[in-house]
Amino acid sequence: MRFFIGISIILLLLAGCSSKPSLELVSSTVDIMDDTGEIGITSGEKQGEFIKPISLSYDFIIKNTGKKTLGGAEKPNGETYEFDDGIKLAIEPNEKLTSVIKEIVGINIYNEEGRNEARLGFGKTGTPVLDPNQEGKYSLDFDLGASEENPELRIAPPKEQLDKLVKNAMEATLVIYIEEEEVGRFDLSNSNK
């Protein structure tokens, strides 16, 4: 009888483990970009001109190594232009990166409230669904400012500070969510930069 109970417990534990999505972080990179879009100037001497924001851009390739499809594209959200049931990524900076970003930019750009307060944009791209054995590319772009004076966007930090930011940008954790439930977590400080 004890043998039967022991086997049953082991099978239940294995079944519980196999229900968690299996994800692999195939690659991760970070760089400073100035080609993530343009912002139109709506006032002042430069009204009607466009400026390019300078952004801290993360690129990830994630693979579904499990046997189930992850995410979905059946619940479109008109406010966020995303799928509520789709795969979402977030960066959680560690203390070192939080300190560096606040020193260089003045706010924590990884926090939506901080970005809104500083009027800094954020962009993301990626597939909302990963089938078994499928890889998906995801990008997160955090605006840091513009390269020239303008009334719309603050000036970006100088090159030396941007280099310092890139050097420390992987001192963070990548968190993956589906319908607001965490399904994966990767320490970027140990990833291939």
mmCIF file of C-alpha atoms in Angstrom:
data_model
loop_
_atom_site.group_PDB
_atom_site.id
_atom_site.type_symbol
_atom_site.label_atom_id
_atom_site.label_comp_id
_atom_site.label_asym_id
_atom_site.label_seq_id
_atom_site.Cartn_x
_atom_site.Cartn_y
_atom_site.Cartn_z
ATOM 1 C CA MET A 1 0.000 0.000 0.000
ATOM 2 C CA ARG A 2 2.832 2.426 0.878
ATOM 3 C CA PHE A 3 4.453 1.642 -2.464
ATOM 4 C CA PHE A 4 1.224 2.558 -4.297
ATOM 5 C CA ILE A 5 0.895 5.842 -2.336
ATOM 6 C CA GLY A 6 4.562 6.697 -3.007
ATOM 7 C CA ILE A 7 4.183 6.095 -6.750
ATOM 8 C CA SER A 8 0.964 8.157 -6.801
ATOM 9 C CA ILE A 9 2.681 11.117 -5.113
ATOM 10 C CA ILE A 10 5.599 10.979 -7.551
ATOM 11 C CA LEU A 11 3.202 10.888 -10.534
ATOM 12 C CA LEU A 12 1.260 13.870 -9.148
ATOM 13 C CA LEU A 13 4.485 15.847 -8.685
ATOM 14 C CA LEU A 14 5.630 15.031 -12.215
ATOM 15 C CA ALA A 15 2.242 15.989 -13.636
ATOM 16 C CA GLY A 16 2.397 19.301 -11.764
ATOM 17 C CA CYS A 17 5.884 20.031 -13.082
ATOM 18 C CA SER A 18 4.960 19.211 -16.672
ATOM 19 C CA SER A 19 2.025 21.660 -16.676
ATOM 20 C CA LYS A 20 4.374 24.637 -16.282
ATOM 21 C CA PRO A 21 5.395 26.091 -19.666
ATOM 22 C CA SER A 22 8.878 25.207 -20.864
ATOM 23 C CA LEU A 23 10.707 28.229 -22.213
ATOM 24 C CA GLU A 24 14.301 28.757 -23.248
ATOM 25 C CA LEU A 25 16.040 32.107 -23.630
ATOM 26 C CA VAL A 26 17.963 31.474 -26.860
ATOM 27 C CA SER A 27 19.628 34.887 -27.076
ATOM 28 C CA SER A 28 19.530 38.353 -25.563
ATOM 29 C CA THR A 29 21.170 41.591 -26.676
ATOM 30 C CA VAL A 30 21.000 45.224 -25.663
ATOM 31 C CA ASP A 31 22.184 48.359 -27.428
ATOM 32 C CA ILE A 32 21.539 52.066 -27.863
ATOM 33 C CA MET A 33 19.416 52.748 -30.952
ATOM 34 C CA ASP A 34 18.241 55.874 -32.730
ATOM 35 C CA ASP A 35 16.080 54.201 -35.371
ATOM 36 C CA THR A 36 13.062 53.132 -33.317
ATOM 37 C CA GLY A 37 10.762 55.762 -34.860
ATOM 38 C CA GLU A 38 10.242 59.501 -35.042
ATOM 39 C CA ILE A 39 8.387 62.037 -32.934
ATOM 40 C CA GLY A 40 6.724 65.027 -34.548
ATOM 41 C CA ILE A 41 7.418 68.426 -32.982
ATOM 42 C CA THR A 42 4.099 70.189 -32.389
ATOM 43 C CA SER A 43 5.232 73.583 -31.122
ATOM 44 C CA GLY A 44 8.009 76.164 -31.220
ATOM 45 C CA GLU A 45 10.495 77.008 -33.956
ATOM 46 C CA LYS A 46 10.833 73.396 -35.073
ATOM 47 C CA GLN A 47 7.083 72.745 -35.371
ATOM 48 C CA GLY A 48 6.393 70.190 -38.111
ATOM 49 C CA GLU A 49 9.898 68.709 -37.967
ATOM 50 C CA PHE A 50 10.663 65.226 -36.688
ATOM 51 C CA ILE A 51 13.179 64.068 -34.103
ATOM 52 C CA LYS A 52 14.490 60.584 -33.484
ATOM 53 C CA PRO A 53 14.476 59.391 -29.914
ATOM 54 C CA ILE A 54 17.510 57.570 -28.581
ATOM 55 C CA SER A 55 16.445 54.288 -27.007
ATOM 56 C CA LEU A 56 17.831 51.487 -24.911
ATOM 57 C CA SER A 57 16.780 48.466 -26.991
ATOM 58 C CA TYR A 58 16.624 44.882 -25.779
ATOM 59 C CA ASP A 59 16.186 42.017 -28.254
ATOM 60 C CA PHE A 60 15.332 38.497 -27.145
ATOM 61 C CA ILE A 61 14.758 35.192 -28.885
ATOM 62 C CA ILE A 62 12.620 32.856 -26.815
ATOM 63 C CA LYS A 63 11.805 29.240 -27.657
ATOM 64 C CA ASN A 64 8.826 27.191 -26.532
ATOM 65 C CA THR A 65 10.470 23.877 -25.634
ATOM 66 C CA GLY A 66 7.240 22.392 -24.304
ATOM 67 C CA LYS A 67 4.479 20.400 -25.944
ATOM 68 C CA LYS A 68 1.708 22.999 -25.546
ATOM 69 C CA THR A 69 1.092 26.225 -27.452
ATOM 70 C CA LEU A 70 1.826 29.243 -25.259
ATOM 71 C CA GLY A 71 -0.101 32.501 -25.392
ATOM 72 C CA GLY A 72 -2.990 33.433 -27.600
ATOM 73 C CA ALA A 73 -4.398 36.002 -30.006
ATOM 74 C CA GLU A 74 -8.079 35.775 -29.201
ATOM 75 C CA LYS A 75 -8.455 38.652 -26.733
ATOM 76 C CA PRO A 76 -7.473 41.907 -28.492
ATOM 77 C CA ASN A 77 -7.149 44.977 -26.265
ATOM 78 C CA GLY A 78 -7.989 48.220 -28.092
ATOM 79 C CA GLU A 79 -6.282 50.393 -25.462
ATOM 80 C CA THR A 80 -2.880 48.655 -25.461
ATOM 81 C CA TYR A 81 -2.955 47.260 -29.029
ATOM 82 C CA GLU A 82 -1.940 43.905 -27.591
ATOM 83 C CA PHE A 83 -3.649 40.605 -26.974
ATOM 84 C CA ASP A 84 -4.614 40.153 -23.319
ATOM 85 C CA ASP A 85 -4.008 36.414 -23.725
ATOM 86 C CA GLY A 86 -0.683 36.911 -25.536
ATOM 87 C CA ILE A 87 2.909 36.513 -24.348
ATOM 88 C CA LYS A 88 4.256 39.632 -22.604
ATOM 89 C CA LEU A 89 7.765 40.481 -21.413
ATOM 90 C CA ALA A 90 9.017 42.763 -18.660
ATOM 91 C CA ILE A 91 12.455 43.752 -17.398
ATOM 92 C CA GLU A 92 13.033 43.787 -13.639
ATOM 93 C CA PRO A 93 16.267 45.702 -12.987
ATOM 94 C CA ASN A 94 18.409 44.610 -10.060
ATOM 95 C CA GLU A 95 19.662 47.168 -7.524
ATOM 96 C CA LYS A 96 22.823 47.943 -9.501
ATOM 97 C CA LEU A 97 20.937 48.684 -12.744
ATOM 98 C CA THR A 98 18.270 50.663 -10.895
ATOM 99 C CA SER A 99 21.003 52.816 -9.366
ATOM 100 C CA VAL A 100 22.756 53.305 -12.738
ATOM 101 C CA ILE A 101 19.552 54.201 -14.602
ATOM 102 C CA LYS A 102 18.484 56.706 -11.946
ATOM 103 C CA GLU A 103 21.968 58.267 -11.981
ATOM 104 C CA ILE A 104 22.019 58.587 -15.784
ATOM 105 C CA VAL A 105 18.386 59.320 -16.694
ATOM 106 C CA GLY A 106 17.045 60.563 -13.369
ATOM 107 C CA ILE A 107 14.170 58.047 -13.223
ATOM 108 C CA ASN A 108 13.616 54.305 -13.400
ATOM 109 C CA ILE A 109 12.670 53.808 -17.077
ATOM 110 C CA TYR A 110 11.642 50.219 -16.322
ATOM 111 C CA ASN A 111 8.715 51.564 -14.310
ATOM 112 C CA GLU A 112 5.710 52.767 -16.345
ATOM 113 C CA GLU A 113 4.880 55.468 -13.821
ATOM 114 C CA GLY A 114 8.413 56.876 -14.017
ATOM 115 C CA ARG A 115 8.362 56.864 -17.838
ATOM 116 C CA ASN A 116 5.003 58.648 -17.902
ATOM 117 C CA GLU A 117 6.204 61.258 -15.417
ATOM 118 C CA ALA A 118 9.302 61.958 -17.529
ATOM 119 C CA ARG A 119 7.291 61.777 -20.771
ATOM 120 C CA LEU A 120 9.557 59.048 -22.138
ATOM 121 C CA GLY A 121 8.134 56.537 -24.574
ATOM 122 C CA PHE A 122 8.288 52.771 -24.605
ATOM 123 C CA GLY A 123 7.821 50.329 -27.463
ATOM 124 C CA LYS A 124 7.593 46.578 -27.755
ATOM 125 C CA THR A 125 7.220 44.017 -30.486
ATOM 126 C CA GLY A 126 6.849 40.265 -30.451
ATOM 127 C CA THR A 127 4.610 37.368 -31.281
ATOM 128 C CA PRO A 128 1.717 36.749 -28.879
ATOM 129 C CA VAL A 129 1.771 32.979 -29.506
ATOM 130 C CA LEU A 130 4.537 30.363 -29.540
ATOM 131 C CA ASP A 131 3.751 26.887 -30.829
ATOM 132 C CA PRO A 132 5.793 23.913 -29.562
ATOM 133 C CA ASN A 133 9.445 24.159 -30.701
ATOM 134 C CA GLN A 134 8.822 27.623 -32.167
ATOM 135 C CA GLU A 135 11.160 30.564 -31.563
ATOM 136 C CA GLY A 136 9.903 34.122 -31.312
ATOM 137 C CA LYS A 137 11.751 37.427 -31.443
ATOM 138 C CA TYR A 138 10.797 40.107 -28.918
ATOM 139 C CA SER A 139 12.036 43.694 -28.590
ATOM 140 C CA LEU A 140 11.638 46.208 -25.770
ATOM 141 C CA ASP A 141 12.636 49.828 -26.503
ATOM 142 C CA PHE A 142 12.952 52.368 -23.688
ATOM 143 C CA ASP A 143 13.271 55.995 -24.875
ATOM 144 C CA LEU A 144 16.048 57.943 -23.156
ATOM 145 C CA GLY A 145 15.619 61.325 -24.874
ATOM 146 C CA ALA A 146 16.565 63.052 -28.125
ATOM 147 C CA SER A 147 19.961 63.944 -29.566
ATOM 148 C CA GLU A 148 19.039 67.623 -30.107
ATOM 149 C CA GLU A 149 17.136 70.365 -28.282
ATOM 150 C CA ASN A 150 13.388 70.338 -28.904
ATOM 151 C CA PRO A 151 10.172 71.187 -27.034
ATOM 152 C CA GLU A 152 8.800 67.617 -27.081
ATOM 153 C CA LEU A 153 11.464 65.393 -25.569
ATOM 154 C CA ARG A 154 14.286 65.799 -23.085
ATOM 155 C CA ILE A 155 17.890 65.596 -24.241
ATOM 156 C CA ALA A 156 19.384 62.100 -24.037
ATOM 157 C CA PRO A 157 22.382 61.491 -21.788
ATOM 158 C CA PRO A 158 25.854 61.937 -23.353
ATOM 159 C CA LYS A 159 27.590 59.009 -25.085
ATOM 160 C CA GLU A 160 29.827 58.147 -22.109
ATOM 161 C CA GLN A 161 26.771 57.724 -19.885
ATOM 162 C CA LEU A 162 24.935 55.735 -22.561
ATOM 163 C CA ASP A 163 27.942 53.407 -22.796
ATOM 164 C CA LYS A 164 27.820 52.939 -19.019
ATOM 165 C CA LEU A 165 24.109 52.177 -19.234
ATOM 166 C CA VAL A 166 24.607 49.514 -21.928
ATOM 167 C CA LYS A 167 27.433 47.978 -19.891
ATOM 168 C CA ASN A 168 25.018 47.531 -16.952
ATOM 169 C CA ALA A 169 21.743 46.945 -18.852
ATOM 170 C CA MET A 170 21.853 43.156 -18.433
ATOM 171 C CA GLU A 171 21.933 43.456 -14.639
ATOM 172 C CA ALA A 172 18.264 42.490 -14.647
ATOM 173 C CA THR A 173 15.738 39.682 -14.884
ATOM 174 C CA LEU A 174 13.528 39.023 -17.895
ATOM 175 C CA VAL A 175 10.040 37.994 -16.779
ATOM 176 C CA ILE A 176 7.537 36.400 -19.159
ATOM 177 C CA TYR A 177 3.782 36.577 -18.551
ATOM 178 C CA ILE A 178 0.669 35.084 -20.110
ATOM 179 C CA GLU A 179 -2.625 36.600 -18.947
ATOM 180 C CA GLU A 180 -0.829 38.301 -16.058
ATOM 181 C CA GLU A 181 0.545 34.967 -14.781
ATOM 182 C CA GLU A 182 4.315 34.605 -14.635
ATOM 183 C CA VAL A 183 5.421 31.668 -16.795
ATOM 184 C CA GLY A 184 9.161 32.240 -17.056
ATOM 185 C CA ARG A 185 12.056 34.117 -15.483
ATOM 186 C CA PHE A 186 15.621 34.510 -16.776
ATOM 187 C CA ASP A 187 18.602 36.161 -15.107
ATOM 188 C CA LEU A 188 20.035 38.336 -17.898
ATOM 189 C CA SER A 189 23.336 38.884 -16.096
ATOM 190 C CA ASN A 190 24.095 35.225 -16.917
ATOM 191 C CA SER A 191 22.856 35.366 -20.519
ATOM 192 C CA ASN A 192 24.832 35.734 -23.712
ATOM 193 C CA LYS A 193 25.276 39.472 -24.189
#
